[in-house]
């Protein structure tokens, strides 16, 4: 065999260029999207403010809608409706829809041809904002073609709050927080006790704890409130205070949920921790107290805070027991105001009241969770 | 009552052993993990336990301090039957240190607190004495400068040395090591083995489950090969490495050496 035969001719073909063409336009889609959402949301808001602050009188159109001067806050409602039905608003909505569609088409059209991730993200973000602008604009269009006057009169007429705000409102807000806090604090104690029973290796200790937990998790809170009240009133012949019954039932109910949280938290600690503690001669209770529970507590804080947020909302159920006016919490404050004035704006205000409490709490939970995810070193370092 | 003991019979001991395990059987459900194991260890001796994974080595070691209670058989420690239900196991365990594969340091405590917690809560030493003893042990394993570090800030080898110091601080008469280098990066194995070697040189009685064959050969007084829940072969490490008698041990060596 000759050398020439064994030699191979290696043809080097250039690899195909798999890149698509790059688009000349880059940030335009993002700006289109921002413009669309600004026109729809910002423009609508600006119009509302403009109509609200300018000196206007009840227009004939409003009087036709039966927004007569004898109705509390008629002018405010009139301003809202007029702003919504103005030609400026029409322009904003249709303009917003046009811009939004343009952003969608352009954004998704060019996203794949961008030459950097940042630019691709900008294009896609523009398209997403476009979708949001179109959807919101369509909803506002449909709304103003219905009876925005009736809705605004009944749900957005904050003038009717009158003497119910701010004094009684903030008193109610305080009552809501106190009610939820007492319930949660009691629930944590009940829950810790139940969790230790539920973790027992002896069935005789476990069974009643399981039965309790399943019962309270398996029946509606509203049923528990009513039953507790009437068992005390009729069964035991005690005339109970609604507030105390509610606090007790909230504690018992939250206890069932908190027990599961504690149990999961304790069980999530590696088995080796208990074995290490026991191999050093610690008793089961010492191992729990010094090694397991301190680690478990850190893991159960976020879910327990979530339980607290849930309980804040569930305090509304106390309405089935009825309260004295001085004991009103947010929901009953709204119900009281609504039945006095025949106006549901109280419920809108109540929602804002709940959000004012729950939103900061939810943010706090997320912050704590993030902190805990960064590992035990971080917490331990910060704690000690 | 006791089923027949499997494997190689144990030679009669010369002296009173520090720990003696007689006819140990262990079932996990239907799984018969230990099938009659005898083991005895005199003060100052190092018993190395080798064998394939799943063979029962770790279970055997965990039966020594009753982290697993033997289904049958008895464990005698310091002339006391600790399988007797009336035994105060917590008191026994203070005299029997154990080091784990996964270190199992308490992550929410500093290195020194990991050591002092049991000294204070179990041995009831006062704060100063516990700290003094803990620092002494940290110095022993070469980590006194890491006393205030949390386990998360230590390397695997350092954590394992703290775990050894934690066990030693109780002043045990017997140390149990359960594959203590298996979870370590290769470059960190040496520092832990060095501490164990030093401990053996100082005369500590040790039971060591390990895959480190070099350590087994040089440090072990006795070696057992545990396979299928029985001691398949026992003897002096050097002789066993030089002349393995059974086919199973020969096969095992061919895989690990």
PDB file of N, CA and C in Angstrom, chain A residues 140-227:
ATOM      1  N   UNK A 140     -62.798  48.687  30.241  1.00  0.00           N
ATOM      2  CA  UNK A 140     -63.305  50.032  30.543  1.00  0.00           C
ATOM      3  C   UNK A 140     -64.368  50.432  29.522  1.00  0.00           C
ATOM      4  N   UNK A 141     -64.130  50.086  28.260  1.00  0.00           N
ATOM      5  CA  UNK A 141     -65.118  50.397  27.221  1.00  0.00           C
ATOM      6  C   UNK A 141     -66.459  49.743  27.531  1.00  0.00           C
ATOM      7  N   UNK A 142     -66.409  48.456  27.861  1.00  0.00           N
ATOM      8  CA  UNK A 142     -67.643  47.736  28.149  1.00  0.00           C
ATOM      9  C   UNK A 142     -68.331  48.332  29.375  1.00  0.00           C
ATOM     10  N   UNK A 143     -67.513  48.681  30.383  1.00  0.00           N
ATOM     11  CA  UNK A 143     -68.050  49.222  31.624  1.00  0.00           C
ATOM     12  C   UNK A 143     -68.778  50.537  31.366  1.00  0.00           C
ATOM     13  N   UNK A 144     -68.180  51.422  30.598  1.00  0.00           N
ATOM     14  CA  UNK A 144     -68.810  52.732  30.425  1.00  0.00           C
ATOM     15  C   UNK A 144     -70.021  52.652  29.491  1.00  0.00           C
ATOM     16  N   UNK A 145     -70.121  51.591  28.735  1.00  0.00           N
ATOM     17  CA  UNK A 145     -71.330  51.410  27.936  1.00  0.00           C
ATOM     18  C   UNK A 145     -72.459  50.803  28.756  1.00  0.00           C
ATOM     19  N   UNK A 146     -72.131  50.356  30.005  1.00  0.00           N
ATOM     20  CA  UNK A 146     -73.178  49.829  30.886  1.00  0.00           C
ATOM     21  C   UNK A 146     -73.742  50.941  31.751  1.00  0.00           C
ATOM     22  N   UNK A 147     -73.810  50.681  33.104  1.00  0.00           N
ATOM     23  CA  UNK A 147     -74.330  51.718  33.990  1.00  0.00           C
ATOM     24  C   UNK A 147     -73.261  52.126  35.002  1.00  0.00           C
ATOM     25  N   UNK A 148     -72.213  52.794  34.548  1.00  0.00           N
ATOM     26  CA  UNK A 148     -71.176  53.215  35.494  1.00  0.00           C
ATOM     27  C   UNK A 148     -71.733  54.140  36.569  1.00  0.00           C
ATOM     28  N   UNK A 149     -72.808  54.850  36.268  1.00  0.00           N
ATOM     29  CA  UNK A 149     -73.383  55.764  37.252  1.00  0.00           C
ATOM     30  C   UNK A 149     -73.936  54.999  38.448  1.00  0.00           C
ATOM     31  N   UNK A 150     -74.634  53.904  38.164  1.00  0.00           N
ATOM     32  CA  UNK A 150     -75.192  53.107  39.264  1.00  0.00           C
ATOM     33  C   UNK A 150     -74.082  52.501  40.114  1.00  0.00           C
ATOM     34  N   UNK A 151     -73.071  51.962  39.438  1.00  0.00           N
ATOM     35  CA  UNK A 151     -71.970  51.345  40.165  1.00  0.00           C
ATOM     36  C   UNK A 151     -71.250  52.380  41.016  1.00  0.00           C
ATOM     37  N   UNK A 152     -70.909  53.517  40.389  1.00  0.00           N
ATOM     38  CA  UNK A 152     -70.166  54.551  41.119  1.00  0.00           C
ATOM     39  C   UNK A 152     -70.981  55.062  42.298  1.00  0.00           C
ATOM     40  N   UNK A 153     -72.296  55.228  42.097  1.00  0.00           N
ATOM     41  CA  UNK A 153     -73.142  55.745  43.173  1.00  0.00           C
ATOM     42  C   UNK A 153     -73.154  54.780  44.365  1.00  0.00           C
ATOM     43  N   UNK A 154     -73.120  53.481  44.067  1.00  0.00           N
ATOM     44  CA  UNK A 154     -73.270  52.496  45.139  1.00  0.00           C
ATOM     45  C   UNK A 154     -71.961  51.979  45.723  1.00  0.00           C
ATOM     46  N   UNK A 155     -70.903  52.022  44.934  1.00  0.00           N
ATOM     47  CA  UNK A 155     -69.661  51.412  45.424  1.00  0.00           C
ATOM     48  C   UNK A 155     -68.481  52.384  45.539  1.00  0.00           C
ATOM     49  N   UNK A 156     -68.561  53.522  44.833  1.00  0.00           N
ATOM     50  CA  UNK A 156     -67.395  54.410  44.839  1.00  0.00           C
ATOM     51  C   UNK A 156     -67.743  55.788  45.376  1.00  0.00           C
ATOM     52  N   UNK A 157     -68.846  55.898  46.086  1.00  0.00           N
ATOM     53  CA  UNK A 157     -69.299  57.198  46.567  1.00  0.00           C
ATOM     54  C   UNK A 157     -68.791  57.414  47.993  1.00  0.00           C
ATOM     55  N   UNK A 158     -67.527  57.753  48.100  1.00  0.00           N
ATOM     56  CA  UNK A 158     -66.894  57.797  49.426  1.00  0.00           C
ATOM     57  C   UNK A 158     -67.452  58.902  50.313  1.00  0.00           C
ATOM     58  N   UNK A 159     -68.209  59.829  49.709  1.00  0.00           N
ATOM     59  CA  UNK A 159     -68.815  60.882  50.506  1.00  0.00           C
ATOM     60  C   UNK A 159     -69.756  60.305  51.566  1.00  0.00           C
ATOM     61  N   UNK A 160     -70.387  59.164  51.253  1.00  0.00           N
ATOM     62  CA  UNK A 160     -71.372  58.621  52.188  1.00  0.00           C
ATOM     63  C   UNK A 160     -70.731  58.094  53.472  1.00  0.00           C
ATOM     64  N   UNK A 161     -69.408  57.879  53.460  1.00  0.00           N
ATOM     65  CA  UNK A 161     -68.767  57.358  54.672  1.00  0.00           C
ATOM     66  C   UNK A 161     -68.976  58.312  55.839  1.00  0.00           C
ATOM     67  N   UNK A 162     -68.996  59.626  55.521  1.00  0.00           N
ATOM     68  CA  UNK A 162     -69.330  60.672  56.491  1.00  0.00           C
ATOM     69  C   UNK A 162     -68.787  60.422  57.877  1.00  0.00           C
ATOM     70  N   UNK A 163     -69.691  60.310  58.848  1.00  0.00           N
ATOM     71  CA  UNK A 163     -69.285  60.207  60.250  1.00  0.00           C
ATOM     72  C   UNK A 163     -68.672  58.845  60.577  1.00  0.00           C
ATOM     73  N   UNK A 164     -68.835  57.868  59.657  1.00  0.00           N
ATOM     74  CA  UNK A 164     -68.279  56.538  59.930  1.00  0.00           C
ATOM     75  C   UNK A 164     -66.764  56.496  59.725  1.00  0.00           C
ATOM     76  N   UNK A 165     -66.244  57.572  59.149  1.00  0.00           N
ATOM     77  CA  UNK A 165     -64.818  57.617  58.833  1.00  0.00           C
ATOM     78  C   UNK A 165     -64.244  58.936  59.325  1.00  0.00           C
ATOM     79  N   UNK A 166     -63.034  59.007  59.864  1.00  0.00           N
ATOM     80  CA  UNK A 166     -62.100  57.885  60.046  1.00  0.00           C
ATOM     81  C   UNK A 166     -62.228  57.193  61.400  1.00  0.00           C
ATOM     82  N   UNK A 167     -62.825  57.859  62.404  1.00  0.00           N
ATOM     83  CA  UNK A 167     -62.819  57.312  63.770  1.00  0.00           C
ATOM     84  C   UNK A 167     -63.248  55.859  63.860  1.00  0.00           C
ATOM     85  N   UNK A 168     -64.540  55.577  63.585  1.00  0.00           N
ATOM     86  CA  UNK A 168     -65.021  54.196  63.717  1.00  0.00           C
ATOM     87  C   UNK A 168     -64.286  53.214  62.796  1.00  0.00           C
ATOM     88  N   UNK A 169     -63.855  53.703  61.641  1.00  0.00           N
ATOM     89  CA  UNK A 169     -63.166  52.826  60.691  1.00  0.00           C
ATOM     90  C   UNK A 169     -61.865  52.300  61.289  1.00  0.00           C
ATOM     91  N   UNK A 170     -61.063  53.220  61.831  1.00  0.00           N
ATOM     92  CA  UNK A 170     -59.766  52.774  62.365  1.00  0.00           C
ATOM     93  C   UNK A 170     -59.937  51.987  63.663  1.00  0.00           C
ATOM     94  N   UNK A 171     -61.011  52.313  64.409  1.00  0.00           N
ATOM     95  CA  UNK A 171     -61.302  51.498  65.592  1.00  0.00           C
ATOM     96  C   UNK A 171     -61.607  50.063  65.152  1.00  0.00           C
ATOM     97  N   UNK A 172     -62.367  49.937  64.053  1.00  0.00           N
ATOM     98  CA  UNK A 172     -62.717  48.611  63.532  1.00  0.00           C
ATOM     99  C   UNK A 172     -61.472  47.880  63.035  1.00  0.00           C
ATOM    100  N   UNK A 173     -60.596  48.647  62.391  1.00  0.00           N
ATOM    101  CA  UNK A 173     -59.357  48.053  61.890  1.00  0.00           C
ATOM    102  C   UNK A 173     -58.533  47.516  63.059  1.00  0.00           C
ATOM    103  N   UNK A 174     -58.480  48.311  64.135  1.00  0.00           N
ATOM    104  CA  UNK A 174     -57.743  47.869  65.328  1.00  0.00           C
ATOM    105  C   UNK A 174     -58.363  46.598  65.891  1.00  0.00           C
ATOM    106  N   UNK A 175     -59.690  46.565  65.946  1.00  0.00           N
ATOM    107  CA  UNK A 175     -60.368  45.374  66.474  1.00  0.00           C
ATOM    108  C   UNK A 175     -60.073  44.136  65.632  1.00  0.00           C
ATOM    109  N   UNK A 176     -60.056  44.328  64.317  1.00  0.00           N
ATOM    110  CA  UNK A 176     -59.735  43.209  63.426  1.00  0.00           C
ATOM    111  C   UNK A 176     -58.355  42.652  63.761  1.00  0.00           C
ATOM    112  N   UNK A 177     -57.381  43.567  63.902  1.00  0.00           N
ATOM    113  CA  UNK A 177     -56.004  43.120  64.162  1.00  0.00           C
ATOM    114  C   UNK A 177     -55.907  42.439  65.520  1.00  0.00           C
ATOM    115  N   UNK A 178     -56.559  43.031  66.533  1.00  0.00           N
ATOM    116  CA  UNK A 178     -56.505  42.431  67.878  1.00  0.00           C
ATOM    117  C   UNK A 178     -57.112  41.034  67.864  1.00  0.00           C
ATOM    118  N   UNK A 179     -58.272  40.925  67.215  1.00  0.00           N
ATOM    119  CA  UNK A 179     -58.980  39.646  67.132  1.00  0.00           C
ATOM    120  C   UNK A 179     -58.090  38.583  66.477  1.00  0.00           C
ATOM    121  N   UNK A 180     -57.485  38.950  65.348  1.00  0.00           N
ATOM    122  CA  UNK A 180     -56.640  37.994  64.630  1.00  0.00           C
ATOM    123  C   UNK A 180     -55.393  37.666  65.441  1.00  0.00           C
ATOM    124  N   UNK A 181     -54.851  38.680  66.112  1.00  0.00           N
ATOM    125  CA  UNK A 181     -53.601  38.453  66.848  1.00  0.00           C
ATOM    126  C   UNK A 181     -53.838  37.529  68.041  1.00  0.00           C
ATOM    127  N   UNK A 182     -54.919  37.788  68.784  1.00  0.00           N
ATOM    128  CA  UNK A 182     -55.223  36.916  69.930  1.00  0.00           C
ATOM    129  C   UNK A 182     -55.467  35.491  69.439  1.00  0.00           C
ATOM    130  N   UNK A 183     -56.231  35.369  68.334  1.00  0.00           N
ATOM    131  CA  UNK A 183     -56.508  34.051  67.775  1.00  0.00           C
ATOM    132  C   UNK A 183     -55.233  33.338  67.373  1.00  0.00           C
ATOM    133  N   UNK A 184     -54.330  34.064  66.728  1.00  0.00           N
ATOM    134  CA  UNK A 184     -53.094  33.450  66.239  1.00  0.00           C
ATOM    135  C   UNK A 184     -52.193  33.049  67.409  1.00  0.00           C
ATOM    136  N   UNK A 185     -52.081  33.960  68.400  1.00  0.00           N
ATOM    137  CA  UNK A 185     -51.217  33.663  69.554  1.00  0.00           C
ATOM    138  C   UNK A 185     -51.722  32.422  70.285  1.00  0.00           C
ATOM    139  N   UNK A 186     -53.059  32.375  70.521  1.00  0.00           N
ATOM    140  CA  UNK A 186     -53.633  31.191  71.148  1.00  0.00           C
ATOM    141  C   UNK A 186     -53.418  29.967  70.282  1.00  0.00           C
ATOM    142  N   UNK A 187     -53.579  30.146  68.970  1.00  0.00           N
ATOM    143  CA  UNK A 187     -53.426  29.036  68.039  1.00  0.00           C
ATOM    144  C   UNK A 187     -52.031  28.459  68.044  1.00  0.00           C
ATOM    145  N   UNK A 188     -51.021  29.331  68.181  1.00  0.00           N
ATOM    146  CA  UNK A 188     -49.639  28.854  68.199  1.00  0.00           C
ATOM    147  C   UNK A 188     -49.399  27.967  69.426  1.00  0.00           C
ATOM    148  N   UNK A 189     -49.944  28.408  70.566  1.00  0.00           N
ATOM    149  CA  UNK A 189     -49.775  27.603  71.787  1.00  0.00           C
ATOM    150  C   UNK A 189     -50.490  26.253  71.652  1.00  0.00           C
ATOM    151  N   UNK A 190     -51.771  26.323  71.225  1.00  0.00           N
ATOM    152  CA  UNK A 190     -52.530  25.085  71.022  1.00  0.00           C
ATOM    153  C   UNK A 190     -51.795  24.191  70.019  1.00  0.00           C
ATOM    154  N   UNK A 191     -51.309  24.812  68.947  1.00  0.00           N
ATOM    155  CA  UNK A 191     -50.675  24.062  67.867  1.00  0.00           C
ATOM    156  C   UNK A 191     -49.393  23.366  68.304  1.00  0.00           C
ATOM    157  N   UNK A 192     -48.578  24.067  69.100  1.00  0.00           N
ATOM    158  CA  UNK A 192     -47.310  23.471  69.538  1.00  0.00           C
ATOM    159  C   UNK A 192     -47.587  22.243  70.408  1.00  0.00           C
ATOM    160  N   UNK A 193     -48.560  22.394  71.302  1.00  0.00           N
ATOM    161  CA  UNK A 193     -48.936  21.287  72.178  1.00  0.00           C
ATOM    162  C   UNK A 193     -49.451  20.100  71.362  1.00  0.00           C
ATOM    163  N   UNK A 194     -50.353  20.396  70.405  1.00  0.00           N
ATOM    164  CA  UNK A 194     -50.916  19.329  69.575  1.00  0.00           C
ATOM    165  C   UNK A 194     -49.834  18.652  68.735  1.00  0.00           C
ATOM    166  N   UNK A 195     -48.883  19.456  68.229  1.00  0.00           N
ATOM    167  CA  UNK A 195     -47.839  18.894  67.366  1.00  0.00           C
ATOM    168  C   UNK A 195     -46.992  17.893  68.147  1.00  0.00           C
ATOM    169  N   UNK A 196     -46.671  18.245  69.399  1.00  0.00           N
ATOM    170  CA  UNK A 196     -45.855  17.325  70.202  1.00  0.00           C
ATOM    171  C   UNK A 196     -46.615  16.022  70.450  1.00  0.00           C
ATOM    172  N   UNK A 197     -47.934  16.143  70.675  1.00  0.00           N
ATOM    173  CA  UNK A 197     -48.743  14.928  70.839  1.00  0.00           C
ATOM    174  C   UNK A 197     -48.777  14.137  69.530  1.00  0.00           C
ATOM    175  N   UNK A 198     -48.980  14.856  68.423  1.00  0.00           N
ATOM    176  CA  UNK A 198     -49.122  14.180  67.131  1.00  0.00           C
ATOM    177  C   UNK A 198     -47.830  13.485  66.720  1.00  0.00           C
ATOM    178  N   UNK A 199     -46.697  13.935  67.277  1.00  0.00           N
ATOM    179  CA  UNK A 199     -45.412  13.333  66.927  1.00  0.00           C
ATOM    180  C   UNK A 199     -45.046  12.167  67.838  1.00  0.00           C
ATOM    181  N   UNK A 200     -45.884  11.927  68.840  1.00  0.00           N
ATOM    182  CA  UNK A 200     -45.566  10.854  69.777  1.00  0.00           C
ATOM    183  C   UNK A 200     -45.538   9.512  69.057  1.00  0.00           C
ATOM    184  N   UNK A 201     -44.683   8.619  69.556  1.00  0.00           N
ATOM    185  CA  UNK A 201     -44.647   7.302  68.931  1.00  0.00           C
ATOM    186  C   UNK A 201     -45.755   6.420  69.483  1.00  0.00           C
ATOM    187  N   UNK A 202     -46.451   6.915  70.516  1.00  0.00           N
ATOM    188  CA  UNK A 202     -47.533   6.127  71.107  1.00  0.00           C
ATOM    189  C   UNK A 202     -48.873   6.521  70.502  1.00  0.00           C
ATOM    190  N   UNK A 203     -49.583   5.510  70.057  1.00  0.00           N
ATOM    191  CA  UNK A 203     -50.839   5.777  69.378  1.00  0.00           C
ATOM    192  C   UNK A 203     -51.853   6.427  70.311  1.00  0.00           C
ATOM    193  N   UNK A 204     -51.835   6.041  71.580  1.00  0.00           N
ATOM    194  CA  UNK A 204     -52.802   6.577  72.539  1.00  0.00           C
ATOM    195  C   UNK A 204     -52.649   8.085  72.670  1.00  0.00           C
ATOM    196  N   UNK A 205     -51.416   8.589  72.529  1.00  0.00           N
ATOM    197  CA  UNK A 205     -51.202  10.034  72.610  1.00  0.00           C
ATOM    198  C   UNK A 205     -51.508  10.698  71.270  1.00  0.00           C
ATOM    199  N   UNK A 206     -51.198   9.978  70.191  1.00  0.00           N
ATOM    200  CA  UNK A 206     -51.378  10.550  68.853  1.00  0.00           C
ATOM    201  C   UNK A 206     -52.840  10.685  68.474  1.00  0.00           C
ATOM    202  N   UNK A 207     -53.630   9.644  68.798  1.00  0.00           N
ATOM    203  CA  UNK A 207     -54.996   9.560  68.278  1.00  0.00           C
ATOM    204  C   UNK A 207     -55.860  10.778  68.615  1.00  0.00           C
ATOM    205  N   UNK A 208     -55.914  11.213  69.883  1.00  0.00           N
ATOM    206  CA  UNK A 208     -56.770  12.377  70.155  1.00  0.00           C
ATOM    207  C   UNK A 208     -56.286  13.635  69.442  1.00  0.00           C
ATOM    208  N   UNK A 209     -54.968  13.810  69.335  1.00  0.00           N
ATOM    209  CA  UNK A 209     -54.450  14.988  68.638  1.00  0.00           C
ATOM    210  C   UNK A 209     -54.865  14.957  67.178  1.00  0.00           C
ATOM    211  N   UNK A 210     -54.754  13.769  66.552  1.00  0.00           N
ATOM    212  CA  UNK A 210     -55.136  13.652  65.140  1.00  0.00           C
ATOM    213  C   UNK A 210     -56.627  13.948  64.975  1.00  0.00           C
ATOM    214  N   UNK A 211     -57.436  13.398  65.890  1.00  0.00           N
ATOM    215  CA  UNK A 211     -58.878  13.592  65.790  1.00  0.00           C
ATOM    216  C   UNK A 211     -59.204  15.087  65.878  1.00  0.00           C
ATOM    217  N   UNK A 212     -58.593  15.764  66.836  1.00  0.00           N
ATOM    218  CA  UNK A 212     -58.811  17.205  66.996  1.00  0.00           C
ATOM    219  C   UNK A 212     -58.445  17.946  65.707  1.00  0.00           C
ATOM    220  N   UNK A 213     -57.211  17.673  65.212  1.00  0.00           N
ATOM    221  CA  UNK A 213     -56.711  18.383  64.031  1.00  0.00           C
ATOM    222  C   UNK A 213     -57.633  18.143  62.840  1.00  0.00           C
ATOM    223  N   UNK A 214     -58.013  16.883  62.627  1.00  0.00           N
ATOM    224  CA  UNK A 214     -58.856  16.572  61.471  1.00  0.00           C
ATOM    225  C   UNK A 214     -60.231  17.212  61.598  1.00  0.00           C
ATOM    226  N   UNK A 215     -60.765  17.227  62.826  1.00  0.00           N
ATOM    227  CA  UNK A 215     -62.087  17.811  63.011  1.00  0.00           C
ATOM    228  C   UNK A 215     -62.066  19.306  62.692  1.00  0.00           C
ATOM    229  N   UNK A 216     -61.105  20.025  63.261  1.00  0.00           N
ATOM    230  CA  UNK A 216     -61.095  21.475  63.060  1.00  0.00           C
ATOM    231  C   UNK A 216     -60.678  21.872  61.653  1.00  0.00           C
ATOM    232  N   UNK A 217     -59.907  20.998  60.994  1.00  0.00           N
ATOM    233  CA  UNK A 217     -59.563  21.308  59.604  1.00  0.00           C
ATOM    234  C   UNK A 217     -60.667  20.876  58.654  1.00  0.00           C
ATOM    235  N   UNK A 218     -61.543  19.989  59.141  1.00  0.00           N
ATOM    236  CA  UNK A 218     -62.528  19.393  58.253  1.00  0.00           C
ATOM    237  C   UNK A 218     -63.910  20.014  58.323  1.00  0.00           C
ATOM    238  N   UNK A 219     -64.125  20.958  59.266  1.00  0.00           N
ATOM    239  CA  UNK A 219     -65.429  21.608  59.336  1.00  0.00           C
ATOM    240  C   UNK A 219     -65.255  23.098  59.068  1.00  0.00           C
ATOM    241  N   UNK A 220     -66.310  23.757  58.550  1.00  0.00           N
ATOM    242  CA  UNK A 220     -66.186  25.193  58.226  1.00  0.00           C
ATOM    243  C   UNK A 220     -66.037  26.028  59.496  1.00  0.00           C
ATOM    244  N   UNK A 221     -65.215  27.054  59.399  1.00  0.00           N
ATOM    245  CA  UNK A 221     -65.000  27.947  60.534  1.00  0.00           C
ATOM    246  C   UNK A 221     -66.315  28.588  60.972  1.00  0.00           C
ATOM    247  N   UNK A 222     -67.150  28.911  59.992  1.00  0.00           N
ATOM    248  CA  UNK A 222     -68.418  29.581  60.309  1.00  0.00           C
ATOM    249  C   UNK A 222     -69.311  28.652  61.138  1.00  0.00           C
ATOM    250  N   UNK A 223     -69.257  27.354  60.826  1.00  0.00           N
ATOM    251  CA  UNK A 223     -70.014  26.362  61.612  1.00  0.00           C
ATOM    252  C   UNK A 223     -69.450  26.275  63.031  1.00  0.00           C
ATOM    253  N   UNK A 224     -68.125  26.301  63.132  1.00  0.00           N
ATOM    254  CA  UNK A 224     -67.487  26.212  64.450  1.00  0.00           C
ATOM    255  C   UNK A 224     -67.895  27.402  65.325  1.00  0.00           C
ATOM    256  N   UNK A 225     -67.936  28.597  64.707  1.00  0.00           N
ATOM    257  CA  UNK A 225     -68.320  29.792  65.469  1.00  0.00           C
ATOM    258  C   UNK A 225     -69.736  29.659  66.011  1.00  0.00           C
ATOM    259  N   UNK A 226     -70.656  29.320  65.110  1.00  0.00           N
ATOM    260  CA  UNK A 226     -72.058  29.226  65.514  1.00  0.00           C
ATOM    261  C   UNK A 226     -72.256  28.131  66.551  1.00  0.00           C
ATOM    262  N   UNK A 227     -71.645  26.976  66.307  1.00  0.00           N
ATOM    263  CA  UNK A 227     -71.840  25.849  67.219  1.00  0.00           C
ATOM    264  C   UNK A 227     -71.268  26.158  68.597  1.00  0.00           C
TER     265      UNK A 227
END
